[in-house]
mmCIF file of C-alpha atoms and ligand atoms in Angstrom:
data_model
loop_
_atom_site.group_PDB
_atom_site.id
_atom_site.type_symbol
_atom_site.label_atom_id
_atom_site.label_comp_id
_atom_site.label_asym_id
_atom_site.label_seq_id
_atom_site.Cartn_x
_atom_site.Cartn_y
_atom_site.Cartn_z
ATOM 1 C CA MET B 1 124.061 70.443 48.039
ATOM 2 C CA VAL B 2 125.051 67.340 49.928
ATOM 3 C CA ALA B 3 122.288 65.520 48.204
ATOM 4 C CA ASP B 4 123.451 66.737 44.778
ATOM 5 C CA LEU B 5 126.963 65.632 45.534
ATOM 6 C CA ALA B 6 125.740 62.241 46.604
ATOM 7 C CA ARG B 7 123.536 61.879 43.633
ATOM 8 C CA SER B 8 126.521 62.525 41.322
ATOM 9 C CA TRP B 9 127.556 58.924 42.139
ATOM 10 C CA LEU B 10 124.289 57.456 40.773
ATOM 11 C CA THR B 11 123.796 55.848 37.428
ATOM 12 C CA CYS B 12 120.090 55.119 36.794
ATOM 13 C CA SER B 13 119.114 52.645 34.136
ATOM 14 C CA ALA B 14 116.945 53.904 31.275
ATOM 15 C CA PRO B 15 113.729 52.181 32.600
ATOM 16 C CA VAL B 16 114.389 53.587 36.133
ATOM 17 C CA ALA B 17 115.019 57.121 34.766
ATOM 18 C CA ALA B 18 111.836 56.867 32.704
ATOM 19 C CA ALA B 19 109.758 55.734 35.687
ATOM 20 C CA GLN B 20 111.168 58.537 37.811
ATOM 21 C CA ALA B 21 110.442 61.153 35.095
ATOM 22 C CA ALA B 22 106.835 59.886 34.798
ATOM 23 C CA GLY B 23 106.333 59.731 38.547
ATOM 24 C CA ARG B 24 105.650 55.991 38.460
ATOM 25 C CA PRO B 25 106.255 53.975 41.611
ATOM 26 C CA LEU B 26 109.633 52.266 42.018
ATOM 27 C CA VAL B 27 110.692 49.312 44.125
ATOM 28 C CA ALA B 28 114.376 48.932 45.158
ATOM 29 C CA LEU B 29 115.911 45.445 45.340
ATOM 30 C CA GLU B 30 119.148 44.481 47.050
ATOM 31 C CA SER B 31 121.971 42.625 45.310
ATOM 32 C CA SER B 32 123.663 40.874 48.319
ATOM 33 C CA ILE B 33 120.908 38.329 48.000
ATOM 34 C CA ILE B 34 122.008 37.691 44.415
ATOM 35 C CA ALA B 35 125.761 37.652 44.982
ATOM 36 C CA HIS B 36 125.912 36.091 48.453
ATOM 37 C CA GLY B 37 122.477 34.763 49.254
ATOM 38 C CA MET B 38 121.786 32.280 46.430
ATOM 39 C CA PRO B 39 123.798 30.049 44.108
ATOM 40 C CA TYR B 40 124.144 30.603 40.369
ATOM 41 C CA PRO B 41 122.001 30.306 38.269
ATOM 42 C CA GLU B 42 119.007 30.361 40.562
ATOM 43 C CA ASN B 43 120.126 33.752 41.902
ATOM 44 C CA VAL B 44 119.957 35.449 38.461
ATOM 45 C CA ARG B 45 116.756 33.658 37.477
ATOM 46 C CA THR B 46 115.098 34.708 40.708
ATOM 47 C CA ALA B 47 116.295 38.274 40.327
ATOM 48 C CA ARG B 48 114.756 38.398 36.835
ATOM 49 C CA ASP B 49 111.513 36.763 38.018
ATOM 50 C CA VAL B 50 111.195 39.183 40.872
ATOM 51 C CA GLU B 51 111.726 42.152 38.534
ATOM 52 C CA ALA B 52 109.081 40.823 36.169
ATOM 53 C CA LEU B 53 106.605 40.317 39.002
ATOM 54 C CA ILE B 54 107.070 43.924 40.099
ATOM 55 C CA ARG B 55 106.638 45.223 36.534
ATOM 56 C CA GLY B 56 103.518 43.145 36.189
ATOM 57 C CA LEU B 57 102.059 44.953 39.114
ATOM 58 C CA GLY B 58 102.688 48.379 37.601
ATOM 59 C CA ALA B 59 105.847 49.361 39.515
ATOM 60 C CA GLU B 60 109.444 49.664 38.195
ATOM 61 C CA PRO B 61 112.070 47.426 39.823
ATOM 62 C CA ALA B 62 115.439 48.978 40.692
ATOM 63 C CA THR B 63 118.073 46.493 41.596
ATOM 64 C CA ILE B 64 120.997 48.278 43.240
ATOM 65 C CA ALA B 65 124.699 47.404 43.023
ATOM 66 C CA LEU B 66 128.128 49.079 42.804
ATOM 67 C CA ILE B 67 129.797 48.556 39.447
ATOM 68 C CA GLY B 68 132.929 50.360 38.137
ATOM 69 C CA GLY B 69 132.919 53.011 40.810
ATOM 70 C CA ARG B 70 129.240 53.993 40.311
ATOM 71 C CA ILE B 71 126.082 53.258 42.295
ATOM 72 C CA HIS B 72 123.768 51.577 39.799
ATOM 73 C CA ILE B 73 120.044 52.015 40.302
ATOM 74 C CA GLY B 74 118.465 49.458 37.988
ATOM 75 C CA LEU B 75 120.636 46.777 36.335
ATOM 76 C CA SER B 76 120.650 45.432 32.784
ATOM 77 C CA ASP B 77 120.377 41.689 32.175
ATOM 78 C CA ASP B 78 124.163 41.566 31.559
ATOM 79 C CA GLU B 79 124.814 43.375 34.845
ATOM 80 C CA LEU B 80 122.632 40.934 36.761
ATOM 81 C CA GLU B 81 124.443 38.033 35.117
ATOM 82 C CA LEU B 82 127.845 39.596 36.023
ATOM 83 C CA LEU B 83 126.869 40.022 39.654
ATOM 84 C CA GLY B 84 125.321 36.527 39.885
ATOM 85 C CA ARG B 85 128.313 34.722 38.316
ATOM 86 C CA ALA B 86 131.321 36.542 39.794
ATOM 87 C CA ASP B 87 132.849 34.870 42.837
ATOM 88 C CA ARG B 88 134.468 37.869 44.371
ATOM 89 C CA VAL B 89 131.832 40.464 45.061
ATOM 90 C CA HIS B 90 132.162 42.839 47.986
ATOM 91 C CA LYS B 91 129.377 42.800 50.537
ATOM 92 C CA VAL B 92 128.526 46.481 50.841
ATOM 93 C CA SER B 93 127.019 47.933 53.978
ATOM 94 C CA ARG B 94 127.200 51.645 55.115
ATOM 95 C CA ARG B 95 130.808 51.247 56.215
ATOM 96 C CA ASP B 96 131.931 49.746 52.886
ATOM 97 C CA LEU B 97 130.379 52.183 50.388
ATOM 98 C CA PRO B 98 133.321 54.583 50.011
ATOM 99 C CA ALA B 99 135.888 51.803 49.795
ATOM 100 C CA VAL B 100 134.105 49.928 47.037
ATOM 101 C CA LEU B 101 133.120 53.092 45.076
ATOM 102 C CA THR B 102 136.703 54.415 45.059
ATOM 103 C CA GLY B 103 138.152 50.941 44.473
ATOM 104 C CA GLY B 104 135.903 50.440 41.444
ATOM 105 C CA GLY B 105 135.166 46.778 42.203
ATOM 106 C CA LEU B 106 131.875 44.893 42.118
ATOM 107 C CA GLY B 107 129.734 45.500 45.192
ATOM 108 C CA ALA B 108 126.511 43.833 46.222
ATOM 109 C CA THR B 109 124.477 45.941 48.676
ATOM 110 C CA THR B 110 123.072 44.649 51.924
ATOM 111 C CA VAL B 111 119.815 45.980 53.387
ATOM 112 C CA ALA B 112 121.694 48.932 54.908
ATOM 113 C CA GLY B 113 123.653 49.654 51.732
ATOM 114 C CA THR B 114 120.566 49.319 49.571
ATOM 115 C CA MET B 115 118.513 51.650 51.847
ATOM 116 C CA ILE B 116 121.124 54.363 51.563
ATOM 117 C CA CYS B 117 121.211 54.150 47.761
ATOM 118 C CA ALA B 118 117.443 53.878 47.388
ATOM 119 C CA ALA B 119 116.998 56.991 49.513
ATOM 120 C CA LEU B 120 119.493 58.854 47.368
ATOM 121 C CA ALA B 121 117.498 57.877 44.276
ATOM 122 C CA GLY B 122 114.232 58.936 45.931
ATOM 123 C CA ILE B 123 112.831 55.365 46.157
ATOM 124 C CA GLU B 124 110.572 54.794 49.104
ATOM 125 C CA VAL B 125 109.992 51.048 48.991
ATOM 126 C CA PHE B 126 112.593 48.294 49.111
ATOM 127 C CA VAL B 127 111.975 44.571 48.917
ATOM 128 C CA THR B 128 114.413 42.068 50.448
ATOM 129 C CA GLY B 129 114.285 38.542 51.852
ATOM 130 C CA GLY B 130 115.109 38.975 55.469
ATOM 131 C CA ILE B 131 116.701 41.859 57.444
ATOM 132 C CA GLY B 132 119.839 41.581 59.467
ATOM 133 C CA GLY B 133 119.523 41.923 63.238
ATOM 134 C CA VAL B 134 120.927 41.369 66.652
ATOM 135 C CA HIS B 135 122.907 38.108 66.613
ATOM 136 C CA ARG B 136 122.468 35.430 69.241
ATOM 137 C CA GLY B 137 125.309 36.017 71.733
ATOM 138 C CA ALA B 138 125.455 39.738 70.883
ATOM 139 C CA PRO B 139 125.775 40.741 74.571
ATOM 140 C CA GLU B 140 129.340 39.288 74.297
ATOM 141 C CA THR B 141 130.172 39.667 70.600
ATOM 142 C CA PHE B 142 128.478 43.056 69.995
ATOM 143 C CA ASP B 143 127.368 41.624 66.659
ATOM 144 C CA ILE B 144 124.426 43.773 65.646
ATOM 145 C CA SER B 145 123.733 44.239 61.954
ATOM 146 C CA ALA B 146 124.220 47.762 60.589
ATOM 147 C CA ASP B 147 120.842 47.206 58.970
ATOM 148 C CA LEU B 148 119.164 48.119 62.252
ATOM 149 C CA GLN B 149 120.969 51.499 62.561
ATOM 150 C CA GLU B 150 120.064 52.193 58.951
ATOM 151 C CA LEU B 151 116.448 51.532 59.685
ATOM 152 C CA ALA B 152 116.750 53.987 62.506
ATOM 153 C CA LYS B 153 117.757 56.838 60.224
ATOM 154 C CA THR B 154 117.015 56.248 56.573
ATOM 155 C CA SER B 155 113.465 56.774 55.397
ATOM 156 C CA VAL B 156 112.727 53.717 53.302
ATOM 157 C CA ALA B 157 110.038 51.063 53.838
ATOM 158 C CA VAL B 158 111.580 47.648 53.924
ATOM 159 C CA VAL B 159 109.361 44.680 52.964
ATOM 160 C CA CYS B 160 110.677 41.339 54.278
ATOM 161 C CA ALA B 161 109.706 37.922 55.482
ATOM 162 C CA GLY B 162 110.905 38.842 58.941
ATOM 163 C CA ALA B 163 114.356 37.815 60.131
ATOM 164 C CA LYS B 164 116.070 34.473 60.307
ATOM 165 C CA SER B 165 116.247 32.569 63.564
ATOM 166 C CA ILE B 166 120.025 32.626 63.200
ATOM 167 C CA LEU B 167 119.420 35.956 64.969
ATOM 168 C CA ASP B 168 118.018 36.727 68.341
ATOM 169 C CA ILE B 169 114.617 37.876 67.050
ATOM 170 C CA GLY B 170 113.402 39.163 70.438
ATOM 171 C CA LEU B 171 116.480 41.409 70.881
ATOM 172 C CA THR B 172 116.217 42.532 67.236
ATOM 173 C CA LEU B 173 112.663 43.788 67.875
ATOM 174 C CA GLU B 174 113.772 45.442 71.152
ATOM 175 C CA TYR B 175 116.555 47.263 69.282
ATOM 176 C CA LEU B 176 114.135 48.449 66.612
ATOM 177 C CA GLU B 177 111.689 49.686 69.272
ATOM 178 C CA THR B 178 114.513 51.640 71.030
ATOM 179 C CA HIS B 179 115.304 53.361 67.764
ATOM 180 C CA GLY B 180 111.709 54.149 66.891
ATOM 181 C CA VAL B 181 111.420 51.811 63.935
ATOM 182 C CA PRO B 182 107.840 50.536 63.607
ATOM 183 C CA VAL B 183 107.439 46.910 62.716
ATOM 184 C CA LEU B 184 104.285 46.280 60.683
ATOM 185 C CA SER B 185 102.936 42.849 59.889
ATOM 186 C CA CYS B 186 100.428 41.715 57.327
ATOM 187 C CA GLU B 187 98.526 38.423 57.052
ATOM 188 C CA GLN B 188 99.303 37.571 60.753
ATOM 189 C CA ASP B 189 99.835 39.202 64.074
ATOM 190 C CA ASN B 190 103.330 37.921 64.622
ATOM 191 C CA PHE B 191 106.646 38.974 63.047
ATOM 192 C CA ALA B 192 107.677 36.353 60.493
ATOM 193 C CA ALA B 193 110.848 34.275 60.770
ATOM 194 C CA PHE B 194 111.949 33.903 57.167
ATOM 195 C CA TYR B 195 111.924 30.090 56.536
ATOM 196 C CA THR B 196 109.008 29.728 58.951
ATOM 197 C CA ARG B 197 105.962 31.912 59.212
ATOM 198 C CA ASP B 198 105.890 32.553 62.977
ATOM 199 C CA SER B 199 108.740 33.954 65.045
ATOM 200 C CA SER B 200 106.496 33.770 68.145
ATOM 201 C CA PHE B 201 107.042 37.513 68.663
ATOM 202 C CA ARG B 202 104.264 39.975 67.949
ATOM 203 C CA ALA B 203 104.801 42.680 65.407
ATOM 204 C CA ASP B 204 103.996 46.189 66.676
ATOM 205 C CA PHE B 205 101.018 46.842 64.342
ATOM 206 C CA ARG B 206 99.117 44.520 62.118
ATOM 207 C CA LEU B 207 97.929 46.178 58.942
ATOM 208 C CA ASP B 208 96.545 43.842 56.238
ATOM 209 C CA ASP B 209 95.190 46.589 54.037
ATOM 210 C CA VAL B 210 97.792 48.092 51.706
ATOM 211 C CA ALA B 211 96.138 51.530 51.803
ATOM 212 C CA GLU B 212 96.473 51.484 55.638
ATOM 213 C CA GLN B 213 100.111 50.471 55.326
ATOM 214 C CA ALA B 214 100.735 53.354 53.019
ATOM 215 C CA ARG B 215 98.889 55.834 55.301
ATOM 216 C CA PHE B 216 100.934 54.663 58.256
ATOM 217 C CA ILE B 217 104.202 55.117 56.469
ATOM 218 C CA ARG B 218 103.226 58.441 54.863
ATOM 219 C CA THR B 219 102.081 59.769 58.277
ATOM 220 C CA LYS B 220 105.384 58.840 59.866
ATOM 221 C CA TRP B 221 107.357 60.693 57.225
ATOM 222 C CA ASP B 222 104.912 63.621 57.146
ATOM 223 C CA LEU B 223 105.587 64.078 60.819
ATOM 224 C CA GLY B 224 109.278 64.437 60.122
ATOM 225 C CA LEU B 225 109.962 61.092 61.859
ATOM 226 C CA ALA B 226 112.927 60.092 59.699
ATOM 227 C CA GLY B 227 113.868 56.417 59.522
ATOM 228 C CA GLY B 228 112.576 53.233 58.057
ATOM 229 C CA VAL B 229 109.515 51.065 58.566
ATOM 230 C CA VAL B 230 109.669 47.270 58.503
ATOM 231 C CA LEU B 231 106.768 45.480 56.853
ATOM 232 C CA SER B 232 106.849 41.773 57.626
ATOM 233 C CA THR B 233 104.882 39.255 55.601
ATOM 234 C CA PRO B 234 105.177 35.500 56.118
ATOM 235 C CA VAL B 235 106.522 33.030 53.554
ATOM 236 C CA PRO B 236 103.569 31.415 51.714
ATOM 237 C CA GLU B 237 102.310 28.319 53.569
ATOM 238 C CA ALA B 238 103.076 25.876 50.818
ATOM 239 C CA ALA B 239 106.768 26.810 50.793
ATOM 240 C CA ALA B 240 107.313 27.252 54.520
ATOM 241 C CA MET B 241 109.672 24.971 56.538
ATOM 242 C CA THR B 242 108.766 23.692 60.034
ATOM 243 C CA PHE B 243 110.207 25.410 63.087
ATOM 244 C CA GLU B 244 111.742 22.153 64.350
ATOM 245 C CA GLU B 245 113.622 21.510 61.051
ATOM 246 C CA ILE B 246 115.105 24.972 60.795
ATOM 247 C CA ASP B 247 115.912 25.311 64.496
ATOM 248 C CA ALA B 248 118.030 22.151 64.505
ATOM 249 C CA LEU B 249 119.931 23.367 61.460
ATOM 250 C CA THR B 250 120.404 26.819 62.955
ATOM 251 C CA GLN B 251 121.986 25.248 66.092
ATOM 252 C CA GLN B 252 124.390 23.306 63.943
ATOM 253 C CA ALA B 253 125.356 26.327 61.836
ATOM 254 C CA LEU B 254 125.904 28.479 64.993
ATOM 255 C CA ALA B 255 128.097 25.877 66.532
ATOM 256 C CA GLN B 256 130.205 25.647 63.359
ATOM 257 C CA ALA B 257 130.618 29.449 63.266
ATOM 258 C CA LYS B 258 131.764 29.494 66.868
ATOM 259 C CA ALA B 259 134.164 26.568 66.378
ATOM 260 C CA GLN B 260 135.713 28.271 63.343
ATOM 261 C CA ARG B 261 135.862 31.656 65.115
ATOM 262 C CA ILE B 262 133.979 33.455 62.331
ATOM 263 C CA THR B 263 133.553 37.165 63.073
ATOM 264 C CA GLY B 264 132.433 40.476 61.573
ATOM 265 C CA LYS B 265 130.785 40.724 58.184
ATOM 266 C CA ALA B 266 131.614 37.068 57.467
ATOM 267 C CA VAL B 267 129.159 35.784 60.166
ATOM 268 C CA THR B 268 125.908 36.156 58.281
ATOM 269 C CA PRO B 269 127.169 34.783 54.949
ATOM 270 C CA PHE B 270 128.725 31.823 56.827
ATOM 271 C CA LEU B 271 125.480 30.960 58.617
ATOM 272 C CA LEU B 272 123.412 31.321 55.454
ATOM 273 C CA ALA B 273 125.748 29.093 53.491
ATOM 274 C CA HIS B 274 125.714 26.428 56.174
ATOM 275 C CA ILE B 275 121.939 26.308 56.449
ATOM 276 C CA LYS B 276 121.698 26.118 52.689
ATOM 277 C CA ALA B 277 124.118 23.161 52.573
ATOM 278 C CA LEU B 278 122.419 21.400 55.493
ATOM 279 C CA THR B 279 118.973 21.546 53.888
ATOM 280 C CA SER B 280 120.450 20.324 50.533
ATOM 281 C CA GLY B 281 118.585 22.892 48.540
ATOM 282 C CA ARG B 282 115.181 22.772 50.246
ATOM 283 C CA SER B 283 115.807 26.100 51.882
ATOM 284 C CA LEU B 284 116.560 27.603 48.480
ATOM 285 C CA ALA B 285 113.055 26.882 47.237
ATOM 286 C CA THR B 286 111.644 28.462 50.413
ATOM 287 C CA ASN B 287 113.915 31.493 49.932
ATOM 288 C CA ILE B 288 112.828 31.985 46.344
ATOM 289 C CA ALA B 289 109.124 31.639 47.205
ATOM 290 C CA LEU B 290 109.349 34.244 50.026
ATOM 291 C CA VAL B 291 111.228 36.803 47.922
ATOM 292 C CA LYS B 292 108.647 36.583 45.187
ATOM 293 C CA HIS B 293 105.833 37.024 47.725
ATOM 294 C CA ASN B 294 107.631 39.973 49.215
ATOM 295 C CA ALA B 295 107.951 41.487 45.770
ATOM 296 C CA GLU B 296 104.197 41.377 45.285
ATOM 297 C CA VAL B 297 103.560 42.959 48.649
ATOM 298 C CA GLY B 298 106.217 45.623 47.951
ATOM 299 C CA ALA B 299 104.944 46.473 44.466
ATOM 300 C CA ARG B 300 101.391 46.989 45.843
ATOM 301 C CA LEU B 301 102.779 49.106 48.663
ATOM 302 C CA ALA B 302 104.731 51.302 46.203
ATOM 303 C CA GLN B 303 101.512 51.819 44.250
ATOM 304 C CA ALA B 304 99.548 52.737 47.330
ATOM 305 C CA LEU B 305 102.265 55.071 48.631
ATOM 306 C CA ALA B 306 102.273 56.884 45.315
ATOM 307 C CA HIS B 307 98.596 57.544 45.744
ATOM 308 C CA ALA B 308 98.434 58.066 49.532
ATOM 309 C CA GLY B 309 97.274 61.487 50.557
ATOM 310 C CA ARG B 310 99.455 63.751 52.650
ATOM 311 C CA GLY B 311 98.728 65.517 55.879
ATOM 312 C CA ALA B 312 96.051 65.147 58.554
ATOM 313 C CA GLY B 313 93.113 65.899 56.259
ATOM 314 C CA ALA B 314 93.984 63.228 53.663
ATOM 315 C CA ALA B 315 91.512 60.371 53.334
HETATM 316 N N1 PSU V 401 119.511 37.758 56.199
HETATM 317 C C1 PSU V 401 119.015 36.861 55.357
HETATM 318 N N2 PSU V 401 119.491 36.811 54.076
HETATM 319 C C2 PSU V 401 120.453 37.704 53.649
HETATM 320 C C3 PSU V 401 120.968 38.629 54.509
HETATM 321 C C4 PSU V 401 120.498 38.676 55.807
HETATM 322 O O1 PSU V 401 118.174 36.107 55.675
HETATM 323 O O2 PSU V 401 120.851 37.638 52.487
HETATM 324 C C5 PSU V 401 121.968 39.654 54.034
HETATM 325 C C6 PSU V 401 121.265 40.988 53.732
HETATM 326 O O3 PSU V 401 121.923 41.637 52.672
HETATM 327 C C7 PSU V 401 121.549 41.699 55.040
HETATM 328 C C8 PSU V 401 122.917 41.239 55.427
HETATM 329 O O4 PSU V 401 121.374 43.127 54.906
HETATM 330 O O5 PSU V 401 122.927 39.912 55.110
HETATM 331 C C9 PSU V 401 123.214 41.477 56.884
HETATM 332 O O6 PSU V 401 124.549 41.204 57.107
HETATM 333 P P1 PSU V 401 125.198 41.577 58.553
HETATM 334 O O7 PSU V 401 124.524 40.668 59.539
HETATM 335 O O8 PSU V 401 126.643 41.317 58.388
HETATM 336 O O9 PSU V 401 124.892 43.049 58.793
HETATM 337 MN MN1 MN V 402 127.465 41.510 61.906
#
């Protein structure tokens, strides 16, 4: 009943509805990365490229955004363009969903917002760039992304290139552990750090094989252990930045945020924008490369999950 009420807010695109009807795997995509994470026109081009990559691997992409008081699951080319061009788009996390739906404005969903909508639409895999986390200085500011609480309760697998070092990655992993969110890695033992491959913190479980990733996730949910799973995969070597380069820029961005007393939901976009400006575009190429790589990993995972057996006897 609650689920039916919630689903009455969804508008699925024709390709998404067709994939759902045919039982084909779907991959959810966030829109905050389009509206707040990248400049126009690279944002729209990347969004389209990512969708094409996912389709090429046999899964259906479902980019999620709030438009005209509805939760859109799967966007048309025109809707992607609208979202990528508009300069006043709400950043929608769990807290913001009712306000933006009833207000009828344009809303781009964060990791938390996208997970909620994906779960409502029955989509198990979600591809993003990097997850939010515990901010540096959080013991004083209490700034902990709502993404982490969402991972604690909403059953969606989130494929990412780790988390940015604008965050306290060690505390982010501690928080996830406390809330029972497994952090899987593939291609390397350590959790990735978005622009750079290595955060220097170990992920909980390394699973390179996609069938094993799917079995892990299916087993968690079969056991009734609600909540997300993080799958971290590092940015491809050729596009990665060095730790030294990104660390210096991060320090500068953090100092700026502090000096300008930036707080609340403005913190993350402020830091992202500063790093982008400071690298004069280099970070954008890294960002695009990692999102595309994540899309490939996510599409394969969605396929594997669709075929993974259930229960203890499954192969
Ligand atoms: N981290 C990134 N890129 C992003 C974000 C985070 O490297 O684009 C966005 C995501 O949408 C994420 C949100 O869910 O910022 C987290 O914001 P906050 O820290 O305010 O919860
Ligand atoms: Mn915050």
